């Protein structure tokens, strides 16, 4: 009897393996058929997608003055509000923007900070230098959403969105006004929203708008300042215009609108403690220093690495990591451009660099300088670094307070609403699937469920 049971089990196991192999063989054809259907739907009328990024909008800006923000209140009553969005590390603009656009962590897409140094090419990435950040080689590690959309017949317009002007795999979106082409100010928000409405009335399927106002005010005056609260009310007024205009032209029920931030903001100002690293280490022991503020990376000479590390290891106000010891949950250490030492400031501390041509950027903080009123870039476990996800439209439930999501989840939300296949990403469908009015199964989820059912039946 035992032999019979063992034989039966072996037969079932063989059948299971054969079935699994057949699924693997079938999956590419399923994906191909879905891609084919996606192209056919490109000419059909389906809900369009508007994405508005409010740079520096912290997760609690709405909640702390909601009575003064009627447009946001109406928006959320009719849509979805995630409790917060967990940022990436570092919670700095360029890494965050690129994760939003690609769905992968900085160590995957390669944009590790606003400043980087490529030792192989001897190239500097400086976010304030348009020539340096526009070089194509920085941007070829992960495909952004506007390229994914374009590949599948969706027409995309981006207004001031980071590096939409740089080709990926030789492809550009239909229309791109790059980040550097417009000088922002509070008065430009309504203009940006007007462009969005006009574009959505035309044949654009994806419109992405970037607004910088809140970040600028947050840096200068701080996140708790009257000036910041006034700027938030200004955005609310502009949002009221947008929603009213969409209703006037009868597209409000034909567009899924998503409002996101890229990071939060922490108060700093006069209470900040500046860390001068040249108090602890000698610049002669260092080949290159990159960054300032909340994070800095250092490339010592090979023979001085241990010396520099030990000199910094037990100092106040920051943590220092050897490259191989960087915490895995930073999702940072495997980036191609990671230098030998990573220094992460503690909250309320600010890292100043060296008065040396080895320092990127060259502008340093001196004792007499005024520190910004607000700052970001700290690890994602710092509450003030959290940001927002608000959404409404035919694809979303009404009046839903959704559990927290992660920044890497946004890309798959975009592709789902555009009804196009996602590129490989670090997001989790389980974290976001309950926000939609009627969630479709993804191809991978469908086959996983089918496989599980057959496994139960066989066993």
Coordinates of C-alpha atoms in Angstrom, one line a residue:
X1 CA 0.0 0.0 0.0
X2 CA 2.9 2.4 0.8
X3 CA 4.4 1.7 -2.6
X4 CA 1.1 2.4 -4.3
X5 CA 0.9 5.8 -2.5
X6 CA 4.5 6.7 -3.4
X7 CA 3.8 5.7 -7.1
X8 CA 0.7 7.8 -7.2
X9 CA 2.5 10.8 -5.7
X10 CA 5.3 10.5 -8.3
X11 CA 2.8 10.5 -11.1
X12 CA 1.2 13.6 -9.7
X13 CA 4.5 15.3 -9.3
X14 CA 5.5 14.6 -12.9
X15 CA 2.1 15.9 -14.1
X16 CA 2.7 19.0 -12.0
X17 CA 6.1 19.7 -13.5
X18 CA 4.7 19.2 -17.0
X19 CA 1.9 21.6 -16.3
X20 CA 4.3 24.2 -14.8
X21 CA 6.5 24.0 -17.9
X22 CA 3.5 24.5 -20.1
X23 CA 2.5 27.6 -18.2
X24 CA 6.0 29.0 -18.7
X25 CA 5.8 28.3 -22.4
X26 CA 2.4 29.9 -22.6
X27 CA 3.1 33.0 -20.6
X28 CA 5.0 34.9 -23.4
X29 CA 2.2 34.3 -25.9
X30 CA -0.4 35.5 -23.3
X31 CA 1.7 38.6 -22.8
X32 CA 2.0 39.1 -26.6
X33 CA -1.8 38.7 -27.0
X34 CA -2.3 41.3 -24.3
X35 CA 0.2 43.7 -25.9
X36 CA -1.7 43.2 -29.2
X37 CA -5.0 43.9 -27.6
X38 CA -3.4 47.0 -25.9
X39 CA -2.4 48.3 -29.3
X40 CA -5.9 47.8 -30.7
X41 CA -7.3 49.7 -27.8
X42 CA -5.0 52.6 -28.4
X43 CA -7.5 54.0 -30.9
X44 CA -10.5 53.3 -28.7
X45 CA -11.9 55.9 -26.2
X46 CA -10.9 54.9 -22.7
X47 CA -10.2 57.0 -19.6
X48 CA -7.2 59.2 -19.9
X49 CA -4.6 59.7 -17.2
X50 CA -3.5 63.0 -15.6
X51 CA -0.6 62.9 -13.1
X52 CA 0.2 66.0 -11.1
X53 CA 3.4 66.0 -9.1
X54 CA 3.6 68.5 -6.2
X55 CA 7.2 68.7 -5.4
X56 CA 7.9 68.6 -1.6
X57 CA 4.2 68.1 -0.5
X58 CA 4.5 66.4 2.8
X59 CA 2.0 63.7 3.8
X60 CA 0.3 65.8 6.5
X61 CA -0.1 69.2 4.7
X62 CA -3.7 68.6 3.8
X63 CA -4.8 67.1 7.1
X64 CA -3.5 69.9 9.2
X65 CA -5.5 72.6 7.4
X66 CA -8.2 70.7 5.5
X67 CA -10.9 73.1 6.5
X68 CA -9.2 75.7 4.4
X69 CA -8.7 73.5 1.4
X70 CA -12.2 72.9 -0.2
X71 CA -10.9 71.7 -3.6
X72 CA -8.7 69.0 -2.0
X73 CA -11.5 68.0 0.3
X74 CA -13.9 67.6 -2.6
X75 CA -11.3 65.7 -4.6
X76 CA -10.8 63.2 -1.8
X77 CA -14.5 62.8 -1.0
X78 CA -14.8 61.6 -4.6
X79 CA -11.7 59.5 -4.7
X80 CA -8.8 57.8 -2.9
X81 CA -6.3 59.0 -0.3
X82 CA -3.4 56.8 0.7
X83 CA -2.5 57.4 4.4
X84 CA 1.0 58.2 3.1
X85 CA 3.5 57.2 0.5
X86 CA 6.8 55.8 1.7
X87 CA 9.6 57.5 -0.2
X88 CA 12.8 56.1 -1.5
X89 CA 16.3 56.6 -0.1
X90 CA 17.6 59.1 -0.4
X91 CA 14.4 61.2 -0.4
X92 CA 15.8 63.7 -2.8
X93 CA 14.3 65.0 -6.1
X94 CA 16.1 63.2 -8.9
X95 CA 16.1 59.7 -7.3
X96 CA 12.4 60.1 -6.4
X97 CA 11.3 61.4 -9.7
X98 CA 13.0 58.6 -11.5
X99 CA 11.5 56.0 -9.2
X100 CA 8.0 57.5 -9.8
X101 CA 8.6 57.2 -13.5
X102 CA 10.0 53.7 -13.6
X103 CA 8.7 51.8 -10.5
X104 CA 12.2 50.7 -9.5
X105 CA 14.5 51.6 -6.6
X106 CA 17.5 54.0 -7.1
X107 CA 20.0 51.1 -7.0
X108 CA 18.2 49.8 -10.1
X109 CA 17.5 52.9 -12.1
X110 CA 20.9 54.3 -11.2
X111 CA 20.0 57.9 -10.2
X112 CA 21.3 57.8 -6.7
X113 CA 21.2 61.5 -5.8
X114 CA 21.1 65.0 -7.1
X115 CA 24.9 64.8 -7.4
X116 CA 26.8 61.8 -8.7
X117 CA 30.3 60.9 -10.0
X118 CA 31.0 58.2 -12.6
X119 CA 34.5 57.1 -12.0
X120 CA 34.7 55.2 -15.3
X121 CA 33.6 58.0 -17.5
X122 CA 35.0 60.7 -15.2
X123 CA 31.5 62.4 -15.5
X124 CA 29.7 64.5 -13.0
X125 CA 25.9 64.5 -12.5
X126 CA 24.9 67.9 -11.1
X127 CA 21.2 68.6 -11.0
X128 CA 21.9 72.3 -11.4
X129 CA 23.8 71.8 -14.6
X130 CA 21.4 71.0 -17.5
X131 CA 24.3 69.8 -19.7
X132 CA 25.5 67.2 -17.3
X133 CA 22.0 65.7 -16.4
X134 CA 20.9 65.6 -20.0
X135 CA 23.6 63.1 -21.0
X136 CA 21.8 60.0 -22.2
X137 CA 24.0 57.5 -20.5
X138 CA 22.6 58.3 -17.0
X139 CA 19.0 57.4 -18.0
X140 CA 19.2 54.1 -19.8
X141 CA 18.8 51.6 -16.9
X142 CA 15.0 51.7 -16.5
X143 CA 12.2 52.6 -18.9
X144 CA 10.0 55.6 -17.8
X145 CA 6.2 55.4 -18.0
X146 CA 6.0 57.8 -21.0
X147 CA 8.2 55.5 -23.0
X148 CA 6.2 52.4 -22.0
X149 CA 3.0 54.4 -23.0
X150 CA 4.5 55.5 -26.3
X151 CA 5.5 51.9 -27.2
X152 CA 1.9 50.8 -26.8
X153 CA 0.3 53.5 -28.9
X154 CA -0.5 56.0 -26.1
X155 CA 0.1 59.7 -26.8
X156 CA 2.0 61.4 -23.9
X157 CA 2.5 65.1 -23.0
X158 CA 4.8 66.1 -20.1
X159 CA 5.1 69.6 -18.7
X160 CA 8.3 70.3 -16.8
X161 CA 8.7 66.6 -16.0
X162 CA 12.3 65.5 -15.2
X163 CA 14.2 64.4 -18.2
X164 CA 11.3 63.7 -20.5
X165 CA 13.6 65.4 -23.1
X166 CA 16.2 62.6 -23.0
X167 CA 15.5 59.7 -25.4
X168 CA 15.2 56.2 -24.0
X169 CA 16.2 53.4 -26.4
X170 CA 15.9 56.1 -29.1
X171 CA 12.3 57.0 -28.2
X172 CA 10.8 60.2 -26.9
X173 CA 7.2 61.1 -25.9
X174 CA 5.0 63.0 -28.3
X175 CA 5.4 66.3 -26.4
X176 CA 7.9 67.3 -23.7
X177 CA 8.5 70.6 -22.0
X178 CA 11.6 69.7 -20.0
X179 CA 12.3 70.6 -16.4
X180 CA 14.7 73.3 -17.4
X181 CA 12.6 75.1 -20.0
X182 CA 10.3 77.0 -17.6
X183 CA 11.0 79.3 -14.7
X184 CA 8.5 78.3 -12.1
X185 CA 6.6 80.5 -9.7
X186 CA 3.3 80.4 -7.9
X187 CA 1.6 82.1 -10.9
X188 CA 2.5 79.2 -13.3
X189 CA 0.3 76.6 -11.5
X190 CA -2.9 77.7 -13.1
X191 CA -1.2 77.9 -16.5
X192 CA 0.1 74.3 -16.1
X193 CA -3.4 73.1 -15.3
X194 CA -4.8 74.9 -18.3
X195 CA -2.3 73.2 -20.5
X196 CA -3.4 69.9 -18.9
X197 CA -7.1 70.4 -19.7
X198 CA -6.4 71.5 -23.3
X199 CA -4.2 68.5 -23.9
X200 CA -6.8 66.1 -22.4
X201 CA -9.4 67.5 -24.7
X202 CA -7.2 66.6 -27.6
X203 CA -5.9 63.1 -28.3
X204 CA -3.4 62.8 -25.5
X205 CA -3.8 59.7 -23.3
X206 CA -1.2 60.6 -20.7
X207 CA -0.5 64.1 -19.3
X208 CA 2.0 64.6 -16.6
X209 CA 2.4 68.0 -14.9
X210 CA 5.2 69.1 -12.4
X211 CA 4.6 71.9 -9.9
X212 CA 7.6 73.1 -7.8
X213 CA 6.1 75.8 -5.7
X214 CA 5.6 73.9 -2.4
X215 CA 9.2 72.6 -2.5
X216 CA 10.6 76.1 -3.0
X217 CA 8.6 77.6 -0.2
X218 CA 9.3 74.7 2.1
X219 CA 13.1 75.0 1.6
X220 CA 13.2 78.7 2.1
X221 CA 10.7 79.2 5.0
X222 CA 10.3 75.7 6.4
X223 CA 7.3 73.3 6.4
X224 CA 5.6 74.9 9.5
X225 CA 5.8 78.4 8.2
X226 CA 2.8 80.7 7.4
X227 CA 4.3 81.1 3.9
X228 CA 4.1 77.3 3.3
X229 CA 0.5 77.2 4.5
X230 CA -0.4 80.1 2.2
X231 CA 1.3 78.3 -0.7
X232 CA -0.8 75.1 0.0
X233 CA -3.9 77.3 -0.1
X234 CA -2.8 78.7 -3.5
X235 CA -2.5 75.1 -4.9
X236 CA -6.0 74.4 -3.6
X237 CA -7.3 77.4 -5.5
X238 CA -5.5 76.2 -8.7
X239 CA -6.9 72.7 -8.2
X240 CA -10.4 74.2 -7.9
X241 CA -9.8 75.8 -11.3
X242 CA -8.6 72.5 -12.8
X243 CA -11.6 70.5 -11.5
X244 CA -14.1 73.2 -12.6
X245 CA -12.5 73.5 -16.1
X246 CA -12.5 69.7 -16.6
X247 CA -16.2 69.7 -15.7
X248 CA -17.0 72.6 -18.1
X249 CA -15.6 70.7 -21.0
X250 CA -17.2 67.4 -20.0
X251 CA -14.0 65.4 -19.4
X252 CA -14.1 65.0 -15.6
X253 CA -15.7 61.5 -15.9
X254 CA -13.3 60.5 -18.7
X255 CA -10.0 61.2 -16.9
X256 CA -8.3 59.5 -14.0
X257 CA -6.5 62.2 -12.0
X258 CA -3.6 61.4 -9.7
X259 CA -1.9 63.9 -7.4
X260 CA 1.4 62.8 -5.9
X261 CA 4.4 64.2 -4.1
X262 CA 8.1 63.2 -4.4
X263 CA 9.2 63.6 -0.8
X264 CA 8.3 65.4 2.4
X265 CA 10.1 68.2 4.2
X266 CA 11.7 68.5 7.7
X267 CA 12.1 71.8 9.5
X268 CA 15.7 72.8 10.0
X269 CA 16.7 76.5 10.1
X270 CA 18.6 78.0 13.0
X271 CA 18.3 74.9 15.1
X272 CA 20.4 72.9 12.6
X273 CA 23.8 71.6 13.6
X274 CA 26.3 71.7 10.8
X275 CA 28.8 68.9 10.6
X276 CA 32.2 69.9 9.1
X277 CA 33.8 66.7 8.0
X278 CA 37.2 68.3 7.7
X279 CA 37.3 68.4 11.5
X280 CA 37.7 64.6 11.4
X281 CA 39.4 63.7 8.1
X282 CA 42.1 65.0 5.8
X283 CA 41.1 65.9 2.2
X284 CA 44.5 64.5 1.1
X285 CA 43.2 61.0 2.0
X286 CA 40.2 61.4 -0.4
X287 CA 39.8 61.1 -4.1
X288 CA 36.3 62.5 -4.5
X289 CA 33.5 63.8 -2.2
X290 CA 30.0 64.0 -3.5
X291 CA 26.9 65.7 -2.0
X292 CA 26.0 67.8 1.1
X293 CA 23.1 68.2 3.4
X294 CA 21.4 65.0 4.5
X295 CA 23.7 62.6 2.7
X296 CA 27.3 62.5 1.3
X297 CA 29.4 59.9 -0.4
X298 CA 33.1 59.7 -0.3
X299 CA 35.7 57.8 -2.4
X300 CA 38.9 57.5 -0.4
X301 CA 42.1 56.3 -1.9
X302 CA 42.4 52.5 -1.6
X303 CA 45.2 52.8 1.0
X304 CA 43.3 55.3 3.1
X305 CA 39.8 53.8 3.1
X306 CA 40.0 52.1 6.5
X307 CA 41.7 55.2 8.0
X308 CA 38.9 57.5 6.8
X309 CA 36.2 55.2 7.8
X310 CA 37.5 54.7 11.3
X311 CA 37.9 58.5 11.8
X312 CA 34.2 59.0 11.0
X313 CA 32.8 55.9 12.6
X314 CA 31.9 57.1 16.0
X315 CA 31.3 60.8 15.5
X316 CA 28.1 62.7 16.5
X317 CA 25.3 63.6 14.1
X318 CA 25.6 61.0 11.4
X319 CA 26.1 57.4 10.4
X320 CA 28.8 56.2 8.1
X321 CA 28.7 52.9 6.1
X322 CA 31.2 51.0 4.0
X323 CA 29.7 50.3 0.7
X324 CA 29.3 46.6 1.4
X325 CA 27.6 47.4 4.8
X326 CA 24.9 49.8 3.6
X327 CA 21.6 48.5 4.9
X328 CA 19.7 46.4 2.4
X329 CA 16.4 48.2 3.1
X330 CA 18.0 51.4 1.7
X331 CA 17.8 49.7 -1.8
X332 CA 20.9 51.7 -2.6
X333 CA 24.1 49.7 -2.2
X334 CA 23.9 47.8 -5.5
X335 CA 23.9 51.0 -7.6
X336 CA 26.7 51.1 -10.1
X337 CA 27.9 54.5 -9.0
X338 CA 27.9 53.9 -5.3
X339 CA 31.2 55.2 -3.7
X340 CA 33.1 53.5 -1.0
X341 CA 31.6 55.4 2.0
X342 CA 28.1 56.6 2.5
X343 CA 27.4 59.2 5.2
X344 CA 23.8 59.8 6.4
X345 CA 23.1 62.7 8.6
X346 CA 20.8 62.3 11.6
X347 CA 17.7 64.5 11.7
X348 CA 18.5 68.2 12.5
X349 CA 22.1 67.7 11.3
X350 CA 23.5 69.1 8.1
X351 CA 26.7 67.8 6.4
X352 CA 29.1 70.4 4.9
X353 CA 31.9 69.3 2.6
X354 CA 35.4 70.5 1.9
X355 CA 36.8 73.6 0.4
X356 CA 38.5 71.6 -2.4
X357 CA 38.2 70.8 -6.1
X358 CA 37.5 67.2 -5.0
X359 CA 34.1 68.3 -3.7
X360 CA 30.9 68.0 -5.8
X361 CA 29.2 70.5 -5.6
X362 CA 31.7 73.2 -4.9
X363 CA 29.4 75.6 -3.1
X364 CA 29.8 74.8 0.6
X365 CA 28.1 75.9 3.9
X366 CA 30.2 78.1 6.1
X367 CA 29.6 78.9 9.7
X368 CA 28.2 82.4 8.7
X369 CA 25.8 81.0 6.1
X370 CA 22.0 80.7 6.6
X371 CA 20.7 77.1 6.6
X372 CA 17.5 76.4 4.7
X373 CA 14.3 76.5 6.6
X374 CA 13.4 73.0 5.4
X375 CA 15.3 70.0 4.1
X376 CA 14.7 66.5 2.8
X377 CA 16.9 63.5 1.8
X378 CA 16.8 61.6 5.1
X379 CA 16.0 57.8 5.3
X380 CA 12.4 56.7 4.6
X381 CA 11.8 55.9 8.2
X382 CA 11.8 59.6 9.1
X383 CA 8.1 60.5 9.3
X384 CA 8.6 63.9 7.7
X385 CA 9.9 62.4 4.5
X386 CA 6.6 60.8 3.7
X387 CA 4.5 62.2 0.8
X388 CA 1.1 61.9 -0.8
X389 CA -1.1 59.9 -3.1
X390 CA -4.5 61.3 -4.0
X391 CA -6.6 60.0 -6.9
X392 CA -10.1 60.2 -8.4
X393 CA -11.8 59.2 -11.6
X394 CA -13.7 56.3 -13.2
X395 CA -10.9 53.9 -12.2
X396 CA -11.0 54.6 -8.5
X397 CA -13.3 54.0 -5.6
X398 CA -15.0 57.0 -3.9
X399 CA -14.1 58.3 -0.4
X400 CA -11.6 55.6 0.4
X401 CA -8.8 56.1 2.9
X402 CA -6.3 53.5 1.7
X403 CA -3.4 52.0 3.6
X404 CA 0.1 53.4 3.0
X405 CA 1.8 52.6 -0.3
X406 CA 5.4 52.9 -1.5
X407 CA 6.8 55.1 -4.2
X408 CA 7.8 52.1 -6.2
X409 CA 4.1 51.2 -6.5
X410 CA 3.1 54.2 -8.6
X411 CA 4.4 53.0 -11.9
X412 CA 2.2 50.0 -12.0
X413 CA -0.8 52.1 -11.0
X414 CA -0.1 54.2 -14.1
X415 CA 0.2 51.3 -16.5
X416 CA -2.9 49.7 -15.0
X417 CA -5.0 52.8 -15.7
X418 CA -3.5 53.1 -19.2
X419 CA -4.2 49.4 -19.8
X420 CA -0.7 48.7 -21.0
X421 CA 1.8 46.0 -19.8
X422 CA 4.2 47.0 -17.0
X423 CA 8.0 46.7 -17.3
X424 CA 9.7 44.8 -14.5
X425 CA 9.4 46.9 -11.3
X426 CA 9.7 46.8 -7.5
X427 CA 6.1 47.6 -6.8
X428 CA 3.5 45.3 -5.2
X429 CA 0.1 44.8 -6.8
X430 CA -1.2 43.6 -3.4
X431 CA -0.5 47.0 -1.9
X432 CA -2.6 48.9 -4.4
X433 CA -5.2 46.6 -6.0
X434 CA -8.0 47.5 -3.5
X435 CA -8.1 51.2 -4.5
X436 CA -9.6 50.6 -7.9
X437 CA -13.3 50.6 -8.8
X438 CA -12.9 47.2 -10.6
X439 CA -9.5 45.7 -10.4
X440 CA -8.5 43.5 -13.4
X441 CA -6.2 40.5 -12.8
X442 CA -2.7 41.1 -14.1
X443 CA -1.3 38.4 -16.4
X444 CA 1.2 37.2 -13.8
X445 CA -1.5 37.1 -11.1
X446 CA -3.8 35.1 -13.3
X447 CA -1.3 32.4 -14.0
X448 CA -0.2 32.3 -10.4
X449 CA -3.8 31.7 -9.3
X450 CA -4.3 29.0 -12.1
X451 CA -1.1 27.3 -11.1
X452 CA -2.2 27.3 -7.4
X453 CA -5.6 25.8 -8.1
X454 CA -4.1 23.0 -10.3
X455 CA -1.5 22.3 -7.6
X456 CA -4.2 21.8 -5.0
X457 CA -6.1 19.5 -7.4
X458 CA -3.1 17.4 -8.2
X459 CA -1.9 17.0 -4.7

